[in-house]
Tab-separated table of C-alpha atoms in Angstrom:
chain	number	residue	atom	x	y	z
A	1	MET	CA	5.570	-22.311	17.921
A	2	LYS	CA	2.724	-24.611	16.679
A	3	LEU	CA	-0.307	-22.471	16.165
A	4	ASP	CA	-3.882	-23.324	15.496
A	5	PRO	CA	-5.483	-23.082	11.698
A	6	ILE	CA	-7.344	-20.109	12.663
A	7	VAL	CA	-3.511	-17.819	13.513
A	8	GLU	CA	-1.697	-19.879	10.787
A	9	ARG	CA	-3.802	-18.353	8.465
A	10	ALA	CA	-4.145	-15.050	9.589
A	11	CYS	CA	-0.288	-15.019	9.618
A	12	MET	CA	0.046	-16.618	6.324
A	13	TRP	CA	-2.236	-14.180	4.501
A	14	SER	CA	-0.841	-11.321	5.834
A	15	LEU	CA	2.777	-11.880	4.775
A	16	ASN	CA	1.324	-12.956	1.816
A	17	THR	CA	-0.181	-9.816	1.076
A	18	ILE	CA	2.872	-7.825	2.081
A	19	ILE	CA	5.210	-9.823	-0.104
A	20	TRP	CA	3.045	-9.388	-2.697
A	21	SER	CA	2.942	-5.805	-2.381
A	22	TYR	CA	6.677	-5.352	-2.292
A	23	HIS	CA	7.328	-7.552	-5.210
A	24	SER	CA	4.416	-5.614	-7.077
A	25	ALA	CA	5.293	-2.221	-6.204
A	26	VAL	CA	9.117	-2.658	-6.232
A	27	ILE	CA	10.049	-4.559	-8.337
A	28	ILE	CA	7.249	-5.264	-11.208
A	29	GLN	CA	7.392	-1.137	-11.683
A	30	THR	CA	10.751	-1.368	-12.500
A	31	ASN	CA	9.975	-3.384	-15.095
A	32	ILE	CA	13.062	-5.623	-14.555
A	33	LYS	CA	11.274	-8.812	-14.881
A	34	GLU	CA	9.865	-7.948	-18.446
A	35	GLU	CA	10.402	-11.598	-20.640
A	36	GLY	CA	13.786	-11.470	-23.020
A	37	ARG	CA	14.709	-7.971	-22.086
A	38	LYS	CA	18.397	-7.744	-21.589
A	39	PHE	CA	20.217	-4.736	-19.868
A	40	GLU	CA	23.077	-2.336	-19.772
A	41	LYS	CA	25.396	-3.326	-17.154
A	42	LYS	CA	24.874	0.498	-16.077
A	43	GLU	CA	21.079	0.406	-16.302
A	44	LEU	CA	21.007	-3.331	-14.604
A	45	LYS	CA	23.030	-1.940	-11.038
A	46	LYS	CA	20.594	0.884	-11.074
A	47	LEU	CA	17.793	-1.102	-10.966
A	48	LEU	CA	19.003	-3.505	-8.755
A	49	ASP	CA	20.010	-0.836	-6.271
A	50	HIS	CA	16.537	0.685	-6.066
A	51	ILE	CA	14.994	-2.584	-5.505
A	52	SER	CA	17.524	-3.413	-2.850
A	53	LYS	CA	16.362	-0.454	-0.703
A	54	GLY	CA	12.635	-1.058	-1.585
A	55	HIS	CA	11.962	-2.806	2.023
A	56	ILE	CA	12.777	0.024	3.627
A	57	PRO	CA	9.215	1.544	4.061
A	58	TYR	CA	8.320	-2.117	5.230
A	59	GLN	CA	10.389	-2.203	7.438
A	60	GLN	CA	9.854	1.078	9.042
A	61	SER	CA	6.046	0.425	9.158
A	62	LEU	CA	6.248	-1.558	12.315
A	63	LEU	CA	2.701	-0.359	13.840
A	64	THR	CA	1.013	-1.151	10.663
A	65	TYR	CA	1.998	-4.175	9.407
A	66	LEU	CA	0.859	-5.595	13.172
A	67	VAL	CA	-2.068	-3.771	13.284
A	68	TYR	CA	-2.583	-5.008	10.109
A	69	PHE	CA	-2.626	-8.910	10.899
A	70	LEU	CA	-4.197	-8.315	13.686
A	71	GLY	CA	-7.133	-7.277	11.633
A	72	ALA	CA	-7.139	-9.905	9.668
A	73	CYS	CA	-6.709	-12.626	12.506
A	74	PHE	CA	-9.586	-11.276	14.675
A	75	GLU	CA	-11.888	-11.438	11.291
A	76	ASN	CA	-10.747	-15.182	10.815
A	77	TYR	CA	-11.328	-16.436	14.723
A	78	LYS	CA	-15.422	-14.606	14.067
A	79	ILE	CA	-15.705	-16.470	10.542
A	80	ASN	CA	-15.067	-19.725	12.757
A	81	ASN	CA	-17.330	-18.150	15.616
A	82	VAL	CA	-14.391	-18.386	17.723
A	83	LYS	CA	-14.456	-15.489	20.708
A	84	LYS	CA	-11.459	-13.548	21.207
A	85	LYS	CA	-11.413	-10.824	23.477
A	86	VAL	CA	-8.338	-7.946	22.509
A	87	ASP	CA	-6.762	-8.505	25.349
A	88	ASP	CA	-2.932	-7.853	26.401
A	89	GLU	CA	-2.200	-11.389	26.547
A	90	THR	CA	-4.055	-12.434	23.290
A	91	VAL	CA	-2.266	-9.775	21.383
A	92	GLU	CA	1.054	-10.773	22.738
A	93	PHE	CA	0.927	-14.375	21.739
A	94	LEU	CA	-0.264	-12.951	18.449
A	95	ILE	CA	2.342	-10.599	17.407
A	96	ASN	CA	4.202	-13.884	18.455
A	97	ALA	CA	3.152	-15.721	15.708
A	98	PHE	CA	3.299	-13.035	13.015
A	99	PHE	CA	7.332	-13.294	13.615
A	100	ASP	CA	7.415	-16.956	14.407
A	101	THR	CA	5.880	-17.238	11.176
A	102	VAL	CA	8.148	-14.842	9.468
A	103	LYS	CA	11.149	-16.547	10.783
A	104	ARG	CA	10.214	-19.609	9.266
A	105	TYR	CA	9.500	-18.472	5.933
A	106	SER	CA	12.892	-16.969	5.700
A	107	LYS	CA	14.732	-20.511	7.200
A	108	ASP	CA	12.527	-22.308	4.509
A	109	LYS	CA	11.948	-20.921	1.257
A	110	SER	CA	9.539	-23.664	0.366
A	111	ILE	CA	6.484	-21.856	2.312
A	112	GLY	CA	4.275	-19.345	1.421
A	113	TYR	CA	4.777	-17.021	-1.122
A	114	GLN	CA	7.806	-16.257	-1.884
A	115	PRO	CA	8.245	-14.811	-5.605
A	116	CYS	CA	10.763	-11.863	-4.902
A	117	ILE	CA	13.330	-13.697	-7.676
A	118	ILE	CA	14.864	-11.819	-10.499
A	119	GLU	CA	16.809	-13.879	-13.389
A	120	VAL	CA	17.868	-11.384	-15.989
A	121	ASN	CA	21.135	-11.397	-17.952
A	122	ASN	CA	21.256	-15.241	-17.318
A	123	LYS	CA	22.168	-14.433	-13.348
A	124	LYS	CA	19.744	-15.556	-10.546
A	125	TYR	CA	19.049	-12.314	-8.197
A	126	ASP	CA	16.808	-13.636	-4.897
A	127	PHE	CA	15.238	-10.863	-3.109
A	128	ASN	CA	13.222	-12.145	-0.768
A	129	LYS	CA	15.409	-12.559	2.382
A	130	LYS	CA	15.253	-8.843	1.849
A	131	ILE	CA	11.290	-8.284	2.456
A	132	LEU	CA	11.120	-10.564	5.197
A	133	ASN	CA	13.731	-9.937	7.155
A	134	ALA	CA	12.452	-6.356	7.035
A	135	HIS	CA	9.851	-7.677	9.093
A	136	LEU	CA	12.445	-9.605	12.101
A	137	PRO	CA	13.158	-6.564	13.816
A	138	GLY	CA	14.348	-8.500	17.233
A	139	LEU	CA	11.881	-6.959	19.399
A	140	THR	CA	12.199	-8.063	23.357
A	141	LYS	CA	9.193	-9.526	24.748
A	142	ALA	CA	9.001	-5.813	26.846
A	143	ASP	CA	8.893	-4.260	23.015
A	144	ILE	CA	6.176	-6.610	22.350
A	145	LYS	CA	4.063	-5.858	25.714
A	146	ASN	CA	4.532	-2.352	24.782
A	147	ILE	CA	2.596	-2.548	21.682
A	148	SER	CA	-0.075	-4.875	23.160
A	149	ASN	CA	-0.341	-2.754	25.773
A	150	TRP	CA	-0.485	0.849	23.643
A	151	PHE	CA	-3.023	-1.697	20.827
A	152	VAL	CA	-5.111	-2.890	23.044
A	153	LYS	CA	-5.990	0.765	25.021
A	154	ASN	CA	-6.132	2.561	21.517
A	155	TYR	CA	-7.732	0.518	18.743
A	156	LYS	CA	-10.735	1.650	19.075
A	157	SER	CA	-10.836	5.110	19.727
A	158	ALA	CA	-7.777	5.792	17.543
A	159	GLU	CA	-9.703	6.122	13.828
A	160	SER	CA	-5.695	5.710	12.473
A	161	ILE	CA	-5.664	1.670	14.327
A	162	SER	CA	-9.307	1.103	13.895
A	163	LYS	CA	-9.203	2.017	9.760
A	164	VAL	CA	-6.582	-0.868	9.606
A	165	PHE	CA	-7.785	-2.945	11.902
A	166	ILE	CA	-10.867	-3.093	10.437
A	167	GLY	CA	-9.677	-2.193	6.754
A	168	ALA	CA	-7.156	-5.894	6.656
A	169	GLY	CA	-10.007	-8.152	8.162
A	170	HIS	CA	-12.610	-6.338	5.482
A	171	TYR	CA	-10.024	-7.942	2.836
A	172	PHE	CA	-9.210	-10.657	5.349
A	173	ASN	CA	-13.539	-11.455	4.565
A	174	LEU	CA	-13.912	-10.945	1.400
A	175	GLU	CA	-10.891	-13.181	-0.044
A	176	ASN	CA	-11.818	-15.734	2.568
A	177	THR	CA	-15.680	-16.028	2.197
A	178	GLY	CA	-15.968	-16.621	-1.358
A	179	TYR	CA	-15.978	-12.973	-2.795
A	180	MET	CA	-13.320	-13.082	-5.041
A	181	ASN	CA	-13.939	-16.191	-6.323
A	182	GLN	CA	-15.717	-14.340	-8.689
A	183	VAL	CA	-13.172	-12.874	-10.319
A	184	ALA	CA	-10.629	-16.159	-10.223
A	185	GLY	CA	-13.273	-18.748	-10.247
A	186	PRO	CA	-12.488	-21.177	-7.172
A	187	GLY	CA	-8.588	-22.481	-7.184
A	188	LYS	CA	-7.754	-20.037	-10.176
A	189	SER	CA	-5.822	-17.288	-10.870
A	190	ASN	CA	-6.445	-14.539	-12.904
A	191	THR	CA	-4.099	-11.612	-11.958
A	192	THR	CA	-5.373	-9.287	-14.444
A	193	ALA	CA	-9.280	-9.511	-12.856
A	194	LEU	CA	-7.429	-9.323	-9.699
A	195	LEU	CA	-5.790	-6.302	-9.649
A	196	GLU	CA	-8.778	-4.543	-10.847
A	197	LEU	CA	-11.159	-6.371	-8.445
A	198	LEU	CA	-12.686	-3.444	-6.028
A	199	PRO	CA	-13.777	-4.480	-2.697
A	200	GLY	CA	-17.569	-4.472	-1.978
A	201	HIS	CA	-19.888	-5.533	1.443
A	202	PHE	CA	-18.960	-1.865	3.124
A	203	GLU	CA	-22.296	-2.144	5.125
A	204	LYS	CA	-20.939	-5.289	6.825
A	205	PHE	CA	-17.411	-2.952	8.049
A	206	PRO	CA	-18.158	0.486	9.035
A	207	GLY	CA	-14.902	2.243	9.932
A	208	THR	CA	-12.920	-0.448	7.340
A	209	GLY	CA	-9.677	1.578	6.432
A	210	LEU	CA	-10.599	0.134	2.700
A	211	ARG	CA	-11.257	3.166	0.016
A	212	LYS	CA	-13.962	1.957	-2.826
A	213	ASP	CA	-11.609	3.063	-5.267
A	214	VAL	CA	-8.526	0.683	-4.306
A	215	ALA	CA	-7.957	-2.049	-5.772
A	216	LEU	CA	-8.495	-4.928	-3.055
A	217	ARG	CA	-4.893	-6.447	-4.222
A	218	LEU	CA	-3.122	-2.684	-3.495
A	219	SER	CA	-4.931	-2.297	-0.371
A	220	TYR	CA	-2.362	-3.232	1.585
A	221	LEU	CA	-0.167	-0.453	-0.356
A	222	TYR	CA	-2.430	2.101	0.373
A	223	MET	CA	-3.129	1.770	4.179
A	224	ASN	CA	0.267	1.666	4.620
A	225	GLU	CA	1.078	5.124	2.791
A	226	ALA	CA	-2.634	6.734	4.461
A	227	TYR	CA	-2.228	5.875	8.122
A	228	SER	CA	1.799	4.471	8.855
A	229	ILE	CA	2.723	8.080	9.689
A	230	ARG	CA	-0.889	8.400	12.116
A	231	LEU	CA	0.107	5.325	13.764
A	232	HIS	CA	3.336	6.625	14.571
A	233	GLU	CA	1.926	10.108	15.802
A	234	ASN	CA	-0.669	7.771	17.571
A	235	TYR	CA	2.196	5.871	19.165
A	236	VAL	CA	4.135	8.665	20.452
A	237	ASN	CA	1.184	10.469	22.142
A	238	LYS	CA	-0.834	7.791	23.846
A	239	ALA	CA	1.492	4.939	24.626
A	240	SER	CA	2.547	5.339	28.631
A	241	LYS	CA	5.785	4.372	27.807
A	242	LYS	CA	7.774	4.353	24.724
A	243	SER	CA	9.978	1.967	23.395
A	244	LYS	CA	13.153	2.840	21.581
A	245	ASN	CA	12.785	-0.154	19.203
A	246	VAL	CA	8.955	0.591	18.555
A	247	LEU	CA	10.255	4.421	17.657
A	248	LYS	CA	13.066	2.980	15.879
A	249	PHE	CA	10.977	0.862	13.277
A	250	THR	CA	7.673	3.215	12.868
A	251	LYS	CA	9.206	6.423	12.221
A	252	GLY	CA	9.081	6.245	8.157
A	253	GLU	CA	10.734	6.795	5.407
A	254	TRP	CA	6.544	5.192	4.458
A	255	ILE	CA	5.386	3.720	1.359
A	256	LYS	CA	4.430	6.555	-0.790
A	257	PHE	CA	3.221	4.375	-3.874
A	258	PHE	CA	0.171	6.321	-4.722
A	259	LEU	CA	1.657	9.580	-4.516
A	260	LEU	CA	4.753	8.993	-5.996
A	261	ARG	CA	2.706	7.641	-9.008
A	262	ALA	CA	0.270	10.748	-9.004
A	263	SER	CA	3.291	12.768	-8.879
A	264	SER	CA	4.805	11.306	-11.358
A	265	THR	CA	1.194	11.551	-13.773
A	266	LEU	CA	0.950	15.156	-12.686
A	267	LYS	CA	4.742	16.559	-13.200
A	268	MET	CA	3.650	15.153	-16.985
A	269	MET	CA	0.831	16.833	-17.891
A	270	GLN	CA	2.408	20.006	-16.149
A	271	VAL	CA	5.081	20.295	-18.625
A	272	ILE	CA	2.733	19.233	-21.235
A	273	PHE	CA	0.183	22.004	-20.115
A	274	ASN	CA	2.695	24.628	-19.979
A	275	SER	CA	3.483	24.157	-23.075
A	276	GLY	CA	0.321	25.805	-24.417
A	277	LYS	CA	1.359	24.307	-28.059
A	278	SER	CA	-2.165	22.613	-30.039
A	279	GLU	CA	-0.082	19.920	-31.111
A	280	ASN	CA	0.750	18.877	-27.573
A	281	GLU	CA	-3.028	18.823	-26.554
A	282	LYS	CA	-3.777	15.257	-27.850
A	283	ASP	CA	-1.150	14.074	-25.565
A	284	PHE	CA	-3.056	15.904	-22.644
A	285	LYS	CA	-6.091	14.554	-23.630
A	286	ALA	CA	-4.833	11.172	-23.905
A	287	MET	CA	-3.321	11.287	-20.751
A	288	ALA	CA	-6.581	12.915	-18.693
A	289	THR	CA	-8.682	10.278	-20.604
A	290	GLY	CA	-6.316	6.968	-20.062
A	291	MET	CA	-5.997	7.081	-16.665
A	292	SER	CA	-8.191	5.129	-14.116
A	293	ARG	CA	-10.383	6.223	-11.843
A	294	ILE	CA	-8.056	5.181	-8.954
A	295	GLU	CA	-5.493	7.032	-10.841
A	296	TYR	CA	-7.334	10.241	-11.628
A	297	LEU	CA	-9.043	10.185	-8.011
A	298	ASP	CA	-5.116	10.366	-6.674
A	299	VAL	CA	-3.907	12.990	-9.284
A	300	ILE	CA	-6.860	15.020	-7.867
A	301	ASN	CA	-6.161	15.007	-4.322
A	302	LEU	CA	-2.845	15.969	-5.031
A	303	LEU	CA	-3.704	19.047	-6.952
A	304	GLU	CA	-6.100	19.202	-3.848
A	305	LYS	CA	-3.035	19.219	-1.332
A	306	ASN	CA	-0.751	21.336	-3.070
A	307	ILE	CA	-3.518	24.271	-3.718
A	308	GLU	CA	-4.526	24.194	0.094
A	309	GLU	CA	-1.102	24.530	0.916
A	310	SER	CA	0.039	27.188	-1.740
A	311	ASP	CA	0.186	30.535	-0.563
A	312	ASP	CA	0.925	31.953	-3.985
A	313	TYR	CA	-2.749	33.175	-5.358
A	314	LYS	CA	-1.398	32.369	-9.182
A	315	GLU	CA	0.112	28.992	-8.156
A	316	LYS	CA	-3.724	28.444	-7.256
A	317	ASP	CA	-4.925	29.888	-10.764
A	318	TYR	CA	-2.733	27.606	-12.012
A	319	LEU	CA	-3.382	24.193	-10.408
A	320	THR	CA	-6.826	24.593	-11.001
A	321	SER	CA	-6.446	25.448	-14.567
A	322	ILE	CA	-5.278	22.204	-14.626
A	323	TRP	CA	-7.734	20.451	-12.284
A	324	SER	CA	-10.293	22.435	-14.214
A	325	LEU	CA	-8.857	21.214	-17.978
A	326	ILE	CA	-8.453	17.392	-16.704
A	327	ASP	CA	-12.185	17.404	-16.113
A	328	ASP	CA	-13.344	19.269	-19.004
A	329	TYR	CA	-11.198	16.462	-20.987
A	330	ARG	CA	-12.967	13.321	-18.574
A	331	SER	CA	-16.314	14.792	-19.216
A	332	LYS	CA	-19.075	13.315	-21.587
A	333	LYS	CA	-20.253	17.215	-22.315
A	334	PRO	CA	-16.697	18.787	-22.091
A	335	THR	CA	-17.117	22.893	-22.483
A	336	LYS	CA	-16.950	24.206	-25.738
A	337	GLY	CA	-13.975	26.553	-26.558
A	338	PHE	CA	-12.989	26.059	-22.470
A	339	ARG	CA	-9.459	24.117	-23.775
A	340	ASP	CA	-8.824	26.480	-26.007
A	341	LEU	CA	-8.384	28.711	-23.355
A	342	TYR	CA	-4.855	26.169	-22.749
A	343	PHE	CA	-3.807	25.631	-25.973
A	344	LYS	CA	-3.364	27.841	-28.904
A	345	LYS	CA	-4.028	26.839	-32.514
C-alpha cells in the first residue's frame, strides 16, 4: 500500500514512539546495555528471558495502540489543513495503513527506529522483531471493520477512548510543530533533556490523556497503563458485535511501568520505615527527597489507592503515616519533632 506522506508520517511516528517505549521501559531498565559490563551465564539468561517477554503487554494492547495511532493521524491531517471525517471508511483505511507500516518495518531493518539490539558478552541479540511482531495480530477484514465501527461510534462519548485519541494528537502536535526543539534544537538530540521535557499547551487540547507531570517521552507508557483496561471494558460493553481476535489482543497483560516503579520504591521505604531505627532515617529521607515529582506523585497515588482499598484500620494508619513522613521530608518547613515519632534515637 502506497501511503500519502501525512498518513505515513503518523504511522511511523506512532510505531517509533511505541518501539522507543519498549526499548526504554523493558531493555534499558535491566541495565543489560551498560557499557563494558560482563554478565555471568545465569544472570544473562535471566535478563534475556525477561526482555523476551517484555513485548506481551504491548501485544495485548491492540485497541490502545490503534486509538493512539488514529489520534496522531487525525492531528496530522489538521496540521496539514486536510479535512477528514472520522468515519468507518477512513478509520478502516488508516488501521490497514498502520499494519502495513509494521510489516515494512519487520521486513526491512533500515526503515524507521529499530534500536532493540543488545550486544553483550561479545554476542548480539536482536529484539526488534519481537516488538514489531507484537503489532501484527493478523486481524481479518471483518476484525478491522469491527474495530472501526466501535471506534467511530464511541470515540467522542467514551472518556477512555478520547483521552488516548486526544492525548496522542496532543503529543504529535507538540513534537511536529516545534515544541520539542526548545530542548533538543532542530535536528539535534539531547536524550536526557527530552526525558525531562513535560508537555505544554494543554489549553489547546481539552480532554487530553497527557499528564502535566509525566514527560512527553513517557506518555505512551502512561496512557497505555492508565487506559488499556478501560478501553477493553468499553469494547466489551459497547461493541455491537464482539470479535474473538479483538478480545484476545486487548485482554492484557497491560503495561504497568509506573505502577511497578512506584511499588518497588514504596516497598523499600516500608522496609526502612518498619526498622524504626534512627540510623536508617537518613536513607528514608534520601529516598523521599530524591524522588522526582513524577515518581513522588506515583508513590502517593499508590498509597492513596492502597488506603482506599484496605479494610484494616491499622493498615490505613500505617500507610497514612508513611505518606505523612514522605511529605514532611519533602516540605521546605518540616514539622519539628514529627519524624521522632517514627525513628527512635
